[in-house]
C-alpha cells in the first residue's frame, strides 16, 4: 500500500487514532464506567504503630476522617470505619465500594477479609453486590486496614533504596458507585482489538482483522445508548472465537502472585500482603470458575492459616476444586547456594510435609522463580523429595551470556535429572496483555491451565530436549554472598546448633528412659531457620528491618537450642555429670560429628584463668 510519490502509507491504526475514532469510544466510555455515586454516611479512623488483629482494631477509639487526609509515617497502620447506605434507587444495579489511597489496604466485612486494595496494582474497588436485591442490607459497615507502605516497600527515591521513614499516605477517594459492567466489557474488547492491531505487525492478517472489527464497533456503538453495546460486542466475539492453526504455540496461562516472604518490607507485613492478595484471588475465582492460581511457599500458607482462618478455609475449598494450586514443595523460596545441604533437604521436608498434611498431596514441581543462583545439588535433592519438574525464571536476567534454553533437562552432580522450564516471557510479573503474548508467539493460543498440565504437555515432547549439566550460574546480583555477614554467620551457627540437638536427642532416646524427643520444638526452630533462608534474607538483599527480624530469630534459635541441648545431655550423660566425692572438677566433652576428631579444649577456672588441653574425640 503506497501513498504519494510511492512512500509507504502509515499503518491504518495510526490513521484511526488521528481521526479521533478511538477517543470517540474510549474516552466517553471510561467516563461512563461508573454511574451514580454517593459518599459514605461517616468515615472515621485510628492509627497504630502495631499490626493488630481485626478483633482488637474494632474496639479502638475512631476519630472523624475525610477524603484528602494524609496518614503516616511509614510502617504505621490506619484502620478506617466506613458506614455506607446504598440508595434504594440503585436496586438491580451492580454496586462497588471505591477506595483510592496510597499504601496497601484490606477491606473487612463481617469480621472477615474480603478484598485487597492497592492503587499501584489497580485494585481500587470492592464489589458489594452484582445486582442489588431488595432483601439485601442497604446499610452496612466496612473496615479498611491501611498499611502505610507501598506495594514495593517505601524506598526513598527508588524502589531498592532504604525506606523513607517520613512518607505520608493520602486518602483520595472513598465512595459508593454504580458500576456499569456492560461499559467495562465493551472497553476490554476494544482495547484488546486495538492492541492486536498495533502490536501484531502490518504483515499479520490478524492485525488488519482486528483493526477492521474495531472500526465496525465504533460505527455501530453509541456510547450514550447502552442498547447498542451488544451489537458491538458481537463483532468482537466473532474475531475472538476464531481458532488458530495447529502449528501455533499454546500458552498455558496460570495465575500467580510472586510475594517475597521479606524484602523491602518486614515479615509481619508479608503476612498481610498474602492475605490481601489471596482474598482478591478468591473473589476472582468466585466469579470465574475457570481461573487457576499457582501458589508456592508453605510458610505463607501457614501464616494465612494462623492469622486469617476464615480466608484459609476458602483457600482450602478452592484447592479441593483444583483452582488454587499449591506448588513448590519447599518451606520458602530459599536461596539456591548458601544453605547447607541438610537445610536444602529440610526446605523440601517441611514444605512437602505441610502440603501433604493440609491438602492431601505433595508437590511434583519445584517453584523457584527468583533466586541468585542454583546449586548443582538441587536436581538430586528434588528427585529424592518426589519432585521431577522445576520452574524458574531468574537466569533471563544474566548480564552477559544469555541462557540458551527455555525448556531443557537439568542434570545434577549425581546424574539426577529434572525437566526444567523458564517462561519465555522472561519475567515472573507478566500480565497476559496482547503485547506480552505477541512477543512470545504472535497469535498464540491461550488456555487457562495448571503447572501439572503444562509439564505434562512438555513431557510428551521432551525426547529432543537438551541437557544442562551442573550449576546454573546467575550473572547478576553480585555481592549477595558476602553482604550482611551477621546473617550468614547466624545461619551457619544455627544449622550447627540444630544438628547437635538432634544428634544428642536421638542418642538420649536410644538409651531409653523418660527422655522425650523434642519433635515439635525442633520443627518450630527449623521453620524459623528455613524462613531466614529466603532468597532476599540470607543473601542480605533486604532492608534493615528484615535484618533485625532475622537476627532476632537466630537469637531465639540459639536460646531454645541451647536449652534443648542441655536437656538431652543431662539425660544422656546423667551418671557422668553426678559429682563424686574426692574428685576434682572435670569437663565433659561430646563429639556430635560422624568422624573422630582431635580438638583443643578451653576451660575457665574459678579464678577466671583459662586452661587449654588436647582431647581426642571418638565416635559414639
Coordinates of C-alpha atoms in Angstrom, one line a residue:
X1 CA 0.0 0.0 0.0
X2 CA 1.7 3.2 -1.2
X3 CA 1.0 6.9 -0.6
X4 CA 2.1 10.0 -2.5
X5 CA 5.3 9.6 -4.5
X6 CA 5.5 5.9 -3.7
X7 CA 6.0 6.4 0.1
X8 CA 4.6 3.6 2.3
X9 CA 1.3 4.6 3.9
X10 CA 1.3 4.7 7.7
X11 CA -0.4 1.8 9.4
X12 CA -4.1 2.4 9.4
X13 CA -4.1 2.1 13.2
X14 CA -2.3 5.5 13.3
X15 CA -4.9 6.9 11.0
X16 CA -7.7 5.7 13.2
X17 CA -6.0 7.5 16.1
X18 CA -5.7 10.7 14.1
X19 CA -9.3 10.5 13.1
X20 CA -10.3 10.5 16.8
X21 CA -12.3 7.4 16.4
X22 CA -10.6 5.6 19.3
X23 CA -11.2 8.5 21.6
X24 CA -14.7 8.8 20.4
X25 CA -15.5 5.4 22.1
X26 CA -12.8 5.1 24.8
X27 CA -12.9 8.5 26.5
X28 CA -16.7 8.7 26.9
X29 CA -16.9 5.1 27.9
X30 CA -14.3 5.5 30.5
X31 CA -16.3 8.3 32.0
X32 CA -19.4 6.1 31.9
X33 CA -17.7 3.2 33.6
X34 CA -19.1 4.4 36.9
X35 CA -22.6 5.8 37.1
X36 CA -24.3 7.4 40.1
X37 CA -22.1 8.0 43.2
X38 CA -22.6 8.7 46.8
X39 CA -20.2 9.3 49.7
X40 CA -20.2 7.3 53.0
X41 CA -22.5 8.3 55.7
X42 CA -19.5 8.5 58.0
X43 CA -15.8 7.9 57.8
X44 CA -13.5 7.6 60.9
X45 CA -10.1 6.1 61.7
X46 CA -7.5 5.4 64.3
X47 CA -3.8 4.9 63.8
X48 CA -1.3 2.5 65.4
X49 CA 2.4 1.6 65.1
X50 CA 1.5 -2.1 65.5
X51 CA 0.0 -4.7 63.2
X52 CA -3.0 -5.8 65.2
X53 CA -5.8 -8.3 64.5
X54 CA -9.3 -7.2 63.5
X55 CA -10.9 -8.1 66.8
X56 CA -8.5 -5.7 68.6
X57 CA -8.8 -3.0 66.0
X58 CA -12.6 -2.6 66.1
X59 CA -12.5 -1.9 69.8
X60 CA -10.4 1.2 69.5
X61 CA -11.5 4.8 69.5
X62 CA -12.1 6.0 66.0
X63 CA -11.9 9.7 65.2
X64 CA -13.5 11.6 62.2
X65 CA -11.6 11.4 58.9
X66 CA -12.2 12.7 55.4
X67 CA -11.0 12.3 51.9
X68 CA -7.9 14.3 51.3
X69 CA -6.4 13.5 54.8
X70 CA -2.9 12.1 55.0
X71 CA -1.6 9.5 57.3
X72 CA 1.7 8.1 58.4
X73 CA 4.6 7.9 58.8
X74 CA 6.0 4.8 57.1
X75 CA 5.1 1.3 58.6
X76 CA 2.2 2.7 60.7
X77 CA -1.3 1.2 60.2
X78 CA -4.5 3.1 59.9
X79 CA -7.9 1.4 60.5
X80 CA -10.9 3.1 58.9
X81 CA -14.5 2.6 59.8
X82 CA -16.7 3.2 56.8
X83 CA -20.5 3.4 57.3
X84 CA -22.4 3.1 54.0
X85 CA -26.0 3.4 52.8
X86 CA -27.0 2.2 49.3
X87 CA -29.7 4.4 47.8
X88 CA -33.0 2.5 47.1
X89 CA -32.9 3.7 43.6
X90 CA -29.9 1.5 42.9
X91 CA -32.0 -1.7 43.1
X92 CA -30.9 -4.2 40.4
X93 CA -27.6 -2.4 39.8
X94 CA -24.0 -3.6 40.4
X95 CA -22.7 -1.6 43.3
X96 CA -19.0 -1.1 44.2
X97 CA -17.2 0.5 47.1
X98 CA -14.4 2.5 45.6
X99 CA -11.3 3.3 47.7
X100 CA -8.2 5.0 46.3
X101 CA -5.3 5.8 48.6
X102 CA -1.6 5.5 48.9
X103 CA -0.5 2.4 50.7
X104 CA -1.9 -1.1 50.7
X105 CA -5.4 -1.7 52.0
X106 CA -7.6 -4.6 53.1
X107 CA -11.4 -4.4 53.3
X108 CA -13.0 -6.3 56.2
X109 CA -16.7 -7.2 56.3
X110 CA -18.5 -9.2 59.0
X111 CA -15.1 -9.8 60.7
X112 CA -13.6 -11.4 57.6
X113 CA -11.1 -10.0 55.0
X114 CA -12.9 -9.7 51.7
X115 CA -10.8 -7.6 49.3
X116 CA -7.2 -6.4 48.9
X117 CA -6.8 -2.8 47.7
X118 CA -3.8 -1.0 46.2
X119 CA -3.7 1.9 43.8
X120 CA -0.3 0.6 42.4
X121 CA -1.9 -2.7 41.5
X122 CA -5.1 -1.2 40.0
X123 CA -7.2 -2.8 42.7
X124 CA -9.3 0.1 44.0
X125 CA -12.8 -1.3 44.5
X126 CA -14.8 -4.0 46.3
X127 CA -17.9 -5.4 44.8
X128 CA -20.7 -5.1 47.3
X129 CA -23.3 -6.7 45.1
X130 CA -23.6 -7.8 41.4
X131 CA -27.3 -6.9 41.4
X132 CA -28.8 -5.1 44.3
X133 CA -31.7 -7.2 45.6
X134 CA -34.4 -5.9 47.9
X135 CA -33.7 -8.3 50.8
X136 CA -30.0 -7.4 50.8
X137 CA -28.9 -4.9 53.5
X138 CA -28.9 -1.3 52.2
X139 CA -26.8 -0.1 55.2
X140 CA -23.6 -1.7 56.2
X141 CA -20.3 -1.0 57.9
X142 CA -16.9 -1.9 56.4
X143 CA -13.5 -1.6 57.9
X144 CA -10.4 -0.7 55.8
X145 CA -7.0 -1.7 57.2
X146 CA -4.4 0.6 55.5
X147 CA -0.7 -0.2 55.7
X148 CA 1.5 2.8 55.4
X149 CA 3.8 1.3 52.8
X150 CA 3.7 0.8 49.1
X151 CA 3.4 -2.3 47.0
X152 CA 7.2 -2.4 46.9
X153 CA 8.0 -1.0 50.4
X154 CA 8.8 2.7 50.9
X155 CA 12.2 3.3 49.2
X156 CA 13.3 6.9 49.3
X157 CA 13.8 8.0 45.7
X158 CA 13.9 4.5 44.2
X159 CA 12.4 1.1 44.9
X160 CA 15.5 -0.5 46.3
X161 CA 16.7 2.5 48.3
X162 CA 16.5 2.4 52.1
X163 CA 12.9 3.2 53.3
X164 CA 11.8 6.8 53.7
X165 CA 10.7 6.9 57.4
X166 CA 8.7 10.0 57.0
X167 CA 6.5 9.2 54.0
X168 CA 2.8 10.3 54.2
X169 CA -0.1 8.4 52.7
X170 CA -3.2 10.2 51.3
X171 CA -6.8 9.1 51.0
X172 CA -8.0 10.4 47.7
X173 CA -11.4 8.6 47.2
X174 CA -13.9 6.7 49.3
X175 CA -17.4 6.3 47.8
X176 CA -20.2 4.1 46.7
X177 CA -20.7 3.8 42.9
X178 CA -22.9 2.1 40.4
X179 CA -20.6 0.0 38.1
X180 CA -21.6 -0.3 34.5
X181 CA -20.3 -3.7 33.6
X182 CA -21.6 -3.5 30.0
X183 CA -19.3 -0.5 29.5
X184 CA -16.4 -2.3 31.1
X185 CA -16.8 -5.3 28.9
X186 CA -17.0 -3.1 25.8
X187 CA -13.8 -1.3 26.8
X188 CA -11.9 -4.6 27.4
X189 CA -13.0 -5.9 23.9
X190 CA -12.0 -2.7 22.2
X191 CA -8.7 -2.3 24.0
X192 CA -7.7 -5.9 23.1
X193 CA -8.6 -5.4 19.5
X194 CA -6.6 -2.2 19.3
X195 CA -3.6 -3.8 20.9
X196 CA -3.8 -6.6 18.3
X197 CA -4.0 -4.1 15.5
X198 CA -1.0 -2.2 16.8
X199 CA 1.3 -4.9 18.0
X200 CA 0.9 -7.9 15.7
X201 CA 2.5 -6.1 12.8
X202 CA 1.4 -4.8 9.4
X203 CA 2.2 -8.1 7.7
X204 CA -0.1 -10.0 10.1
X205 CA -3.6 -10.7 8.8
X206 CA -5.0 -10.7 12.3
X207 CA -3.8 -7.2 12.7
X208 CA -6.0 -5.9 9.9
X209 CA -8.9 -8.1 11.0
X210 CA -8.7 -6.6 14.5
X211 CA -8.4 -3.1 13.1
X212 CA -11.4 -3.6 10.8
X213 CA -13.5 -5.0 13.6
X214 CA -12.6 -2.1 15.9
X215 CA -13.7 0.3 13.2
X216 CA -17.0 -1.5 12.8
X217 CA -17.6 -1.4 16.6
X218 CA -17.0 2.4 16.5
X219 CA -19.6 2.7 13.8
X220 CA -22.3 0.7 15.5
X221 CA -21.7 1.9 19.1
X222 CA -23.4 5.0 20.5
X223 CA -21.8 5.5 23.9
X224 CA -24.9 7.3 25.1
X225 CA -27.1 4.4 24.2
X226 CA -26.3 1.1 26.0
X227 CA -28.7 -0.8 23.8
X228 CA -26.1 -0.5 21.0
X229 CA -23.4 -2.2 23.1
X230 CA -24.4 -5.9 22.5
X231 CA -24.1 -5.5 18.7
X232 CA -20.6 -4.0 19.1
X233 CA -19.6 -6.8 21.4
X234 CA -20.9 -9.4 19.0
X235 CA -18.5 -8.1 16.4
X236 CA -15.6 -8.5 18.8
X237 CA -16.8 -12.0 19.9
X238 CA -16.7 -13.1 16.2
X239 CA -12.9 -12.4 15.9
X240 CA -12.1 -13.7 19.4
X241 CA -13.8 -17.0 18.6
X242 CA -11.6 -17.7 15.6
X243 CA -9.3 -20.7 16.1
X244 CA -5.6 -20.5 15.5
X245 CA -3.9 -23.2 13.3
X246 CA -2.4 -26.3 14.8
X247 CA 1.1 -25.0 14.2
X248 CA 0.6 -22.1 16.6
X249 CA 2.2 -22.2 20.1
X250 CA -0.1 -22.8 23.1
X251 CA 0.4 -20.5 26.1
X252 CA -0.6 -22.1 29.4
X253 CA -2.0 -19.3 31.5
X254 CA -1.7 -19.7 35.2
X255 CA -2.4 -17.0 37.8
X256 CA 0.5 -16.3 40.2
X257 CA 1.5 -13.7 42.7
X258 CA 5.2 -13.6 43.4
X259 CA 5.2 -12.5 47.1
X260 CA 8.6 -12.2 48.6
X261 CA 8.4 -13.5 52.2
X262 CA 10.5 -10.5 53.1
X263 CA 12.4 -7.9 51.0
X264 CA 11.5 -4.2 51.1
X265 CA 9.2 -4.8 54.0
X266 CA 9.4 -6.9 57.2
X267 CA 8.0 -10.4 57.8
X268 CA 4.9 -9.1 59.5
X269 CA 3.9 -7.0 56.5
X270 CA 4.3 -10.1 54.3
X271 CA 1.5 -11.8 56.3
X272 CA -0.9 -9.0 55.4
X273 CA 0.4 -9.0 51.8
X274 CA -0.5 -12.7 51.5
X275 CA -4.0 -12.0 52.9
X276 CA -4.6 -9.0 50.6
X277 CA -3.5 -10.9 47.5
X278 CA -5.2 -14.2 48.2
X279 CA -8.5 -12.8 49.2
X280 CA -8.5 -10.9 45.9
X281 CA -7.8 -14.2 44.1
X282 CA -10.7 -15.9 46.0
X283 CA -13.1 -13.1 44.9
X284 CA -12.0 -13.6 41.3
X285 CA -12.4 -17.4 41.5
X286 CA -15.9 -16.9 42.8
X287 CA -16.8 -15.0 39.6
X288 CA -14.5 -17.1 37.2
X289 CA -14.7 -20.8 37.9
X290 CA -12.1 -21.5 35.2
X291 CA -9.4 -19.3 36.9
X292 CA -6.4 -21.1 38.3
X293 CA -3.8 -19.8 40.6
X294 CA -0.4 -21.3 41.5
X295 CA 0.9 -20.5 45.0
X296 CA 4.2 -21.5 46.4
X297 CA 5.8 -21.4 49.9
X298 CA 4.3 -23.4 52.7
X299 CA 5.3 -20.7 55.2
X300 CA 2.8 -18.3 53.5
X301 CA 0.0 -20.9 53.7
X302 CA 0.9 -21.3 57.4
X303 CA 0.8 -17.6 58.0
X304 CA -2.7 -17.3 56.5
X305 CA -3.9 -20.4 58.3
X306 CA -2.8 -18.8 61.6
X307 CA -3.8 -15.2 61.1
X308 CA -6.8 -15.5 58.8
X309 CA -8.6 -18.8 59.4
X310 CA -11.7 -17.8 57.6
X311 CA -9.8 -16.9 54.4
X312 CA -7.7 -20.1 54.8
X313 CA -10.9 -22.2 54.8
X314 CA -11.9 -20.6 51.5
X315 CA -8.5 -21.3 50.1
X316 CA -8.8 -25.0 51.1
X317 CA -12.1 -25.2 49.2
X318 CA -10.6 -23.8 46.0
X319 CA -7.6 -26.2 46.4
X320 CA -10.0 -29.1 46.6
X321 CA -11.6 -27.8 43.4
X322 CA -8.3 -27.6 41.6
X323 CA -8.3 -23.9 41.1
X324 CA -5.9 -22.8 44.0
X325 CA -2.8 -24.9 43.2
X326 CA -0.1 -25.4 45.9
X327 CA 3.3 -25.6 44.2
X328 CA 7.0 -25.6 45.1
X329 CA 7.3 -28.2 47.8
X330 CA 9.6 -26.0 50.0
X331 CA 9.0 -24.1 53.2
X332 CA 10.0 -20.8 51.4
X333 CA 11.6 -19.9 48.1
X334 CA 15.1 -20.2 49.5
X335 CA 18.4 -19.0 48.3
X336 CA 19.9 -21.6 46.0
X337 CA 23.5 -21.7 47.1
X338 CA 24.1 -20.5 50.7
X339 CA 22.1 -23.0 52.8
X340 CA 23.8 -26.3 53.8
X341 CA 22.8 -29.5 52.0
X342 CA 20.9 -30.5 55.1
X343 CA 19.0 -27.2 55.2
X344 CA 18.0 -27.7 51.5
X345 CA 16.6 -31.1 52.4
X346 CA 14.7 -29.6 55.3
X347 CA 13.2 -27.0 53.0
X348 CA 11.6 -29.8 51.0
X349 CA 10.9 -32.0 54.0
X350 CA 9.0 -29.2 55.9
X351 CA 7.3 -28.0 52.7
X352 CA 6.2 -31.4 51.4
X353 CA 5.0 -32.5 54.9
X354 CA 2.9 -29.3 55.2
X355 CA 1.3 -29.8 51.8
X356 CA 0.6 -33.5 52.5
X357 CA -1.0 -32.7 55.9
X358 CA -3.1 -29.7 54.7
X359 CA -4.1 -30.7 51.2
X360 CA -3.5 -34.5 51.0
X361 CA -0.7 -34.4 48.4
X362 CA 2.8 -33.4 47.9
X363 CA 4.1 -31.1 45.1
X364 CA 5.6 -32.5 41.9
X365 CA 7.1 -29.2 40.8
X366 CA 9.8 -27.2 42.5
X367 CA 8.9 -23.5 42.0
X368 CA 11.8 -21.0 42.5
X369 CA 11.3 -18.1 40.1
X370 CA 13.6 -15.6 41.8
X371 CA 16.9 -16.6 43.4
X372 CA 20.5 -15.6 42.9
X373 CA 21.9 -18.9 41.5
X374 CA 21.2 -22.6 41.6
X375 CA 23.5 -25.2 43.2
X376 CA 24.2 -28.4 41.2
X377 CA 23.0 -30.5 44.1
X378 CA 19.4 -29.3 43.7
X379 CA 18.3 -31.9 41.0
X380 CA 19.4 -34.8 43.3
X381 CA 17.5 -33.2 46.2
X382 CA 14.4 -32.6 44.1
X383 CA 14.3 -36.2 42.9
X384 CA 14.8 -37.5 46.4
X385 CA 11.8 -35.5 47.6
X386 CA 9.4 -36.7 44.9
X387 CA 9.9 -33.8 42.6
X388 CA 10.8 -34.2 38.9
X389 CA 9.9 -30.8 37.5
X390 CA 11.4 -27.4 38.0
X391 CA 10.3 -23.9 37.1
X392 CA 12.4 -20.8 37.4
X393 CA 13.0 -17.5 35.6
X394 CA 15.9 -15.6 37.0
X395 CA 18.6 -16.7 34.6
X396 CA 16.9 -14.5 31.9
X397 CA 18.4 -11.6 33.9
X398 CA 22.0 -12.6 33.0
X399 CA 24.2 -9.6 32.3
X400 CA 26.5 -11.1 29.7
X401 CA 25.6 -14.6 28.5
X402 CA 22.0 -15.3 27.5
X403 CA 21.0 -18.7 28.8
X404 CA 20.4 -20.8 25.7
X405 CA 17.3 -22.8 26.7
X406 CA 13.8 -22.2 27.9
X407 CA 12.8 -25.9 28.3
X408 CA 15.5 -28.5 29.0
X409 CA 16.7 -31.2 31.4
X410 CA 18.9 -30.1 34.3
X411 CA 21.3 -32.7 35.5
X412 CA 22.9 -32.6 38.9
X413 CA 26.2 -33.8 40.3
X414 CA 25.0 -37.4 40.8
X415 CA 23.3 -37.7 37.4
X416 CA 19.8 -36.9 38.6
X417 CA 17.7 -35.0 36.0
X418 CA 14.6 -32.8 36.3
X419 CA 12.6 -31.3 33.5
X420 CA 13.1 -27.6 33.7
X421 CA 11.1 -24.7 32.2
X422 CA 11.9 -21.0 32.0
X423 CA 8.8 -19.0 31.0
X424 CA 9.7 -17.4 27.6
X425 CA 8.3 -14.1 28.6
X426 CA 11.5 -13.7 30.7
X427 CA 9.5 -12.3 33.7
X428 CA 7.6 -13.6 36.7
X429 CA 5.5 -10.4 36.6
X430 CA 3.6 -10.8 33.3
X431 CA 0.0 -9.6 33.0
X432 CA -1.1 -11.6 29.9
X433 CA -1.5 -8.5 27.7
X434 CA -1.5 -8.7 23.9
X435 CA 2.0 -7.1 23.8
X436 CA 3.4 -9.8 26.1
X437 CA 1.7 -12.7 24.3
X438 CA 2.7 -11.4 20.9
X439 CA 6.4 -11.2 21.9
X440 CA 6.3 -15.0 22.9
X441 CA 4.3 -16.5 20.0
X442 CA 2.5 -13.9 17.9
X443 CA -1.1 -15.1 17.7
X444 CA -0.6 -18.0 20.1
X445 CA -3.5 -20.0 21.5
X446 CA -4.0 -19.1 25.2
X447 CA -5.6 -21.6 27.6
X448 CA -6.2 -21.4 31.3
X449 CA -4.0 -24.2 32.7
X450 CA -2.1 -25.5 35.7
X451 CA 1.6 -26.3 36.2
X452 CA 0.8 -30.0 36.0
X453 CA -0.9 -29.6 32.6
X454 CA 2.0 -27.6 31.3
X455 CA 4.7 -30.0 32.4
X456 CA 2.6 -33.0 31.3
X457 CA 2.5 -31.4 27.8
X458 CA 6.2 -30.7 27.9
X459 CA 7.0 -34.3 29.0
X460 CA 5.2 -35.7 25.9
X461 CA 7.5 -33.7 23.6
X462 CA 10.7 -34.0 25.7
X463 CA 12.7 -36.5 23.6
X464 CA 14.6 -33.9 21.7
X465 CA 15.4 -31.6 24.7
X466 CA 18.9 -30.6 25.5
X467 CA 20.5 -31.4 28.9
X468 CA 22.4 -28.8 31.0
X469 CA 24.9 -30.4 33.5
X470 CA 26.0 -28.7 36.7
X471 CA 25.4 -25.3 38.3
X472 CA 23.0 -22.7 36.9
X473 CA 25.0 -19.6 37.4
X474 CA 23.4 -16.2 37.6
X475 CA 25.4 -13.3 36.2
X476 CA 23.7 -10.7 38.4
X477 CA 23.3 -9.5 42.0
X478 CA 27.0 -9.6 42.7
X479 CA 27.8 -9.3 46.4
X480 CA 24.8 -11.2 47.8
X481 CA 27.1 -14.0 49.1
X482 CA 29.2 -11.6 51.2
X483 CA 26.6 -8.9 52.2
X484 CA 25.3 -8.8 55.8
X485 CA 27.9 -11.2 57.3
X486 CA 26.0 -11.4 60.6
X487 CA 23.1 -13.1 58.8
X488 CA 25.5 -15.6 57.1
X489 CA 27.2 -16.3 60.4
X490 CA 23.9 -16.7 62.2
X491 CA 22.6 -19.1 59.6
X492 CA 25.6 -21.4 59.9
X493 CA 25.7 -21.3 63.7
X494 CA 22.0 -22.2 63.9
X495 CA 22.4 -25.0 61.4
X496 CA 25.1 -26.4 63.7
X497 CA 23.1 -26.0 66.8
X498 CA 20.0 -27.8 65.4
X499 CA 22.2 -30.6 64.2
X500 CA 23.8 -31.1 67.6
X501 CA 20.4 -31.0 69.3
X502 CA 19.0 -33.7 67.0
X503 CA 22.1 -35.9 67.4
X504 CA 22.2 -35.7 71.2
X505 CA 18.4 -36.1 71.5
X506 CA 18.4 -39.1 69.3
X507 CA 21.2 -40.7 71.4
X508 CA 19.3 -39.9 74.6
X509 CA 16.1 -41.6 73.2
X510 CA 18.1 -44.6 72.1
X511 CA 19.4 -45.1 75.7
X512 CA 15.9 -45.4 76.9
X513 CA 14.4 -43.8 80.0
X514 CA 11.9 -41.0 80.3
X515 CA 13.5 -38.6 77.7
X516 CA 11.1 -37.4 75.1
X517 CA 12.4 -36.4 71.7
X518 CA 11.6 -32.7 71.2
X519 CA 10.0 -33.0 67.8
X520 CA 7.6 -30.1 68.0
X521 CA 10.2 -27.7 69.4
X522 CA 12.7 -28.7 66.8
X523 CA 10.2 -28.3 64.0
X524 CA 9.4 -24.7 65.2
X525 CA 13.1 -23.9 65.3
X526 CA 13.8 -25.4 61.9
X527 CA 11.0 -23.5 60.4
X528 CA 12.4 -20.2 61.8
X529 CA 15.8 -21.0 60.3
X530 CA 14.3 -22.0 57.0
X531 CA 12.3 -18.8 56.9
X532 CA 15.6 -16.8 57.3
X533 CA 17.0 -18.7 54.3
X534 CA 14.5 -16.9 52.0
X535 CA 16.3 -15.6 48.9
X536 CA 16.2 -12.0 49.9
X537 CA 17.1 -12.5 53.6
X538 CA 20.1 -14.9 53.8
X539 CA 21.8 -13.1 50.8
X540 CA 21.3 -9.8 52.6
X541 CA 19.4 -8.1 49.8
X542 CA 16.6 -6.9 52.2
X543 CA 16.1 -3.7 54.2
X544 CA 17.4 -3.2 57.7
X545 CA 14.1 -4.0 59.3
X546 CA 14.3 -7.5 57.9
X547 CA 17.9 -7.9 59.0
X548 CA 16.8 -7.1 62.6
X549 CA 14.0 -9.7 62.4
X550 CA 16.4 -12.3 61.1
X551 CA 18.9 -11.6 63.9
X552 CA 16.2 -11.9 66.5
X553 CA 15.1 -15.3 65.0
X554 CA 18.7 -16.5 65.2
X555 CA 18.9 -15.4 68.8
X556 CA 15.7 -17.3 69.6
X557 CA 17.1 -20.5 67.9
X558 CA 20.3 -20.2 69.9
X559 CA 18.5 -19.7 73.2
X560 CA 16.0 -22.5 72.6
X561 CA 18.6 -24.8 71.0
X562 CA 20.9 -24.4 74.0
X563 CA 18.1 -25.3 76.4
X564 CA 17.2 -28.4 74.3
X565 CA 20.8 -29.4 74.0
X566 CA 21.3 -29.2 77.8
X567 CA 18.2 -31.3 78.4
X568 CA 19.5 -34.0 76.0
X569 CA 23.0 -34.0 77.6
X570 CA 21.5 -34.3 81.1
X571 CA 19.5 -37.3 80.1
X572 CA 22.3 -38.9 78.0
X573 CA 25.2 -38.4 80.5
X574 CA 23.4 -38.3 83.8
X575 CA 25.9 -40.6 85.5
X576 CA 28.9 -38.8 84.2
X577 CA 27.5 -35.5 85.4
X578 CA 27.0 -36.7 89.0
X579 CA 29.7 -35.3 91.3
X580 CA 31.8 -37.9 93.1
X581 CA 33.5 -37.5 96.5
X582 CA 37.1 -36.6 96.3
X583 CA 37.0 -35.8 92.6
X584 CA 38.4 -32.5 91.3
X585 CA 36.3 -30.5 88.8
X586 CA 36.1 -32.2 85.4
X587 CA 34.9 -31.4 81.9
X588 CA 32.6 -33.4 79.8
X589 CA 33.3 -33.3 76.0
X590 CA 30.9 -34.7 73.4
X591 CA 31.6 -35.3 69.7
X592 CA 28.4 -34.7 67.6
X593 CA 30.1 -35.3 64.2
X594 CA 30.2 -38.7 62.5
X595 CA 34.0 -38.9 62.5
X596 CA 36.8 -38.9 65.1
X597 CA 38.3 -35.6 66.0
X598 CA 41.2 -34.1 67.9
X599 CA 40.4 -30.7 69.3
X600 CA 41.9 -28.1 71.7
X601 CA 39.6 -27.7 74.6
X602 CA 39.4 -24.4 76.7
X603 CA 38.1 -24.3 80.3
X604 CA 37.8 -21.3 82.5
X605 CA 38.8 -21.9 86.1
X606 CA 37.3 -20.4 89.3
X607 CA 39.8 -17.6 89.3
X608 CA 38.9 -16.7 85.8
X609 CA 42.1 -18.2 84.3
X610 CA 41.8 -20.1 81.1
X611 CA 43.2 -23.7 80.8
X612 CA 43.9 -25.3 77.4
X613 CA 44.1 -29.0 76.8
X614 CA 44.0 -31.5 73.9
X615 CA 41.2 -34.0 73.6
X616 CA 40.7 -37.0 71.3
X617 CA 37.0 -37.2 70.4
X618 CA 35.9 -40.6 69.3
X619 CA 32.6 -41.8 67.9
X620 CA 29.5 -42.8 70.0

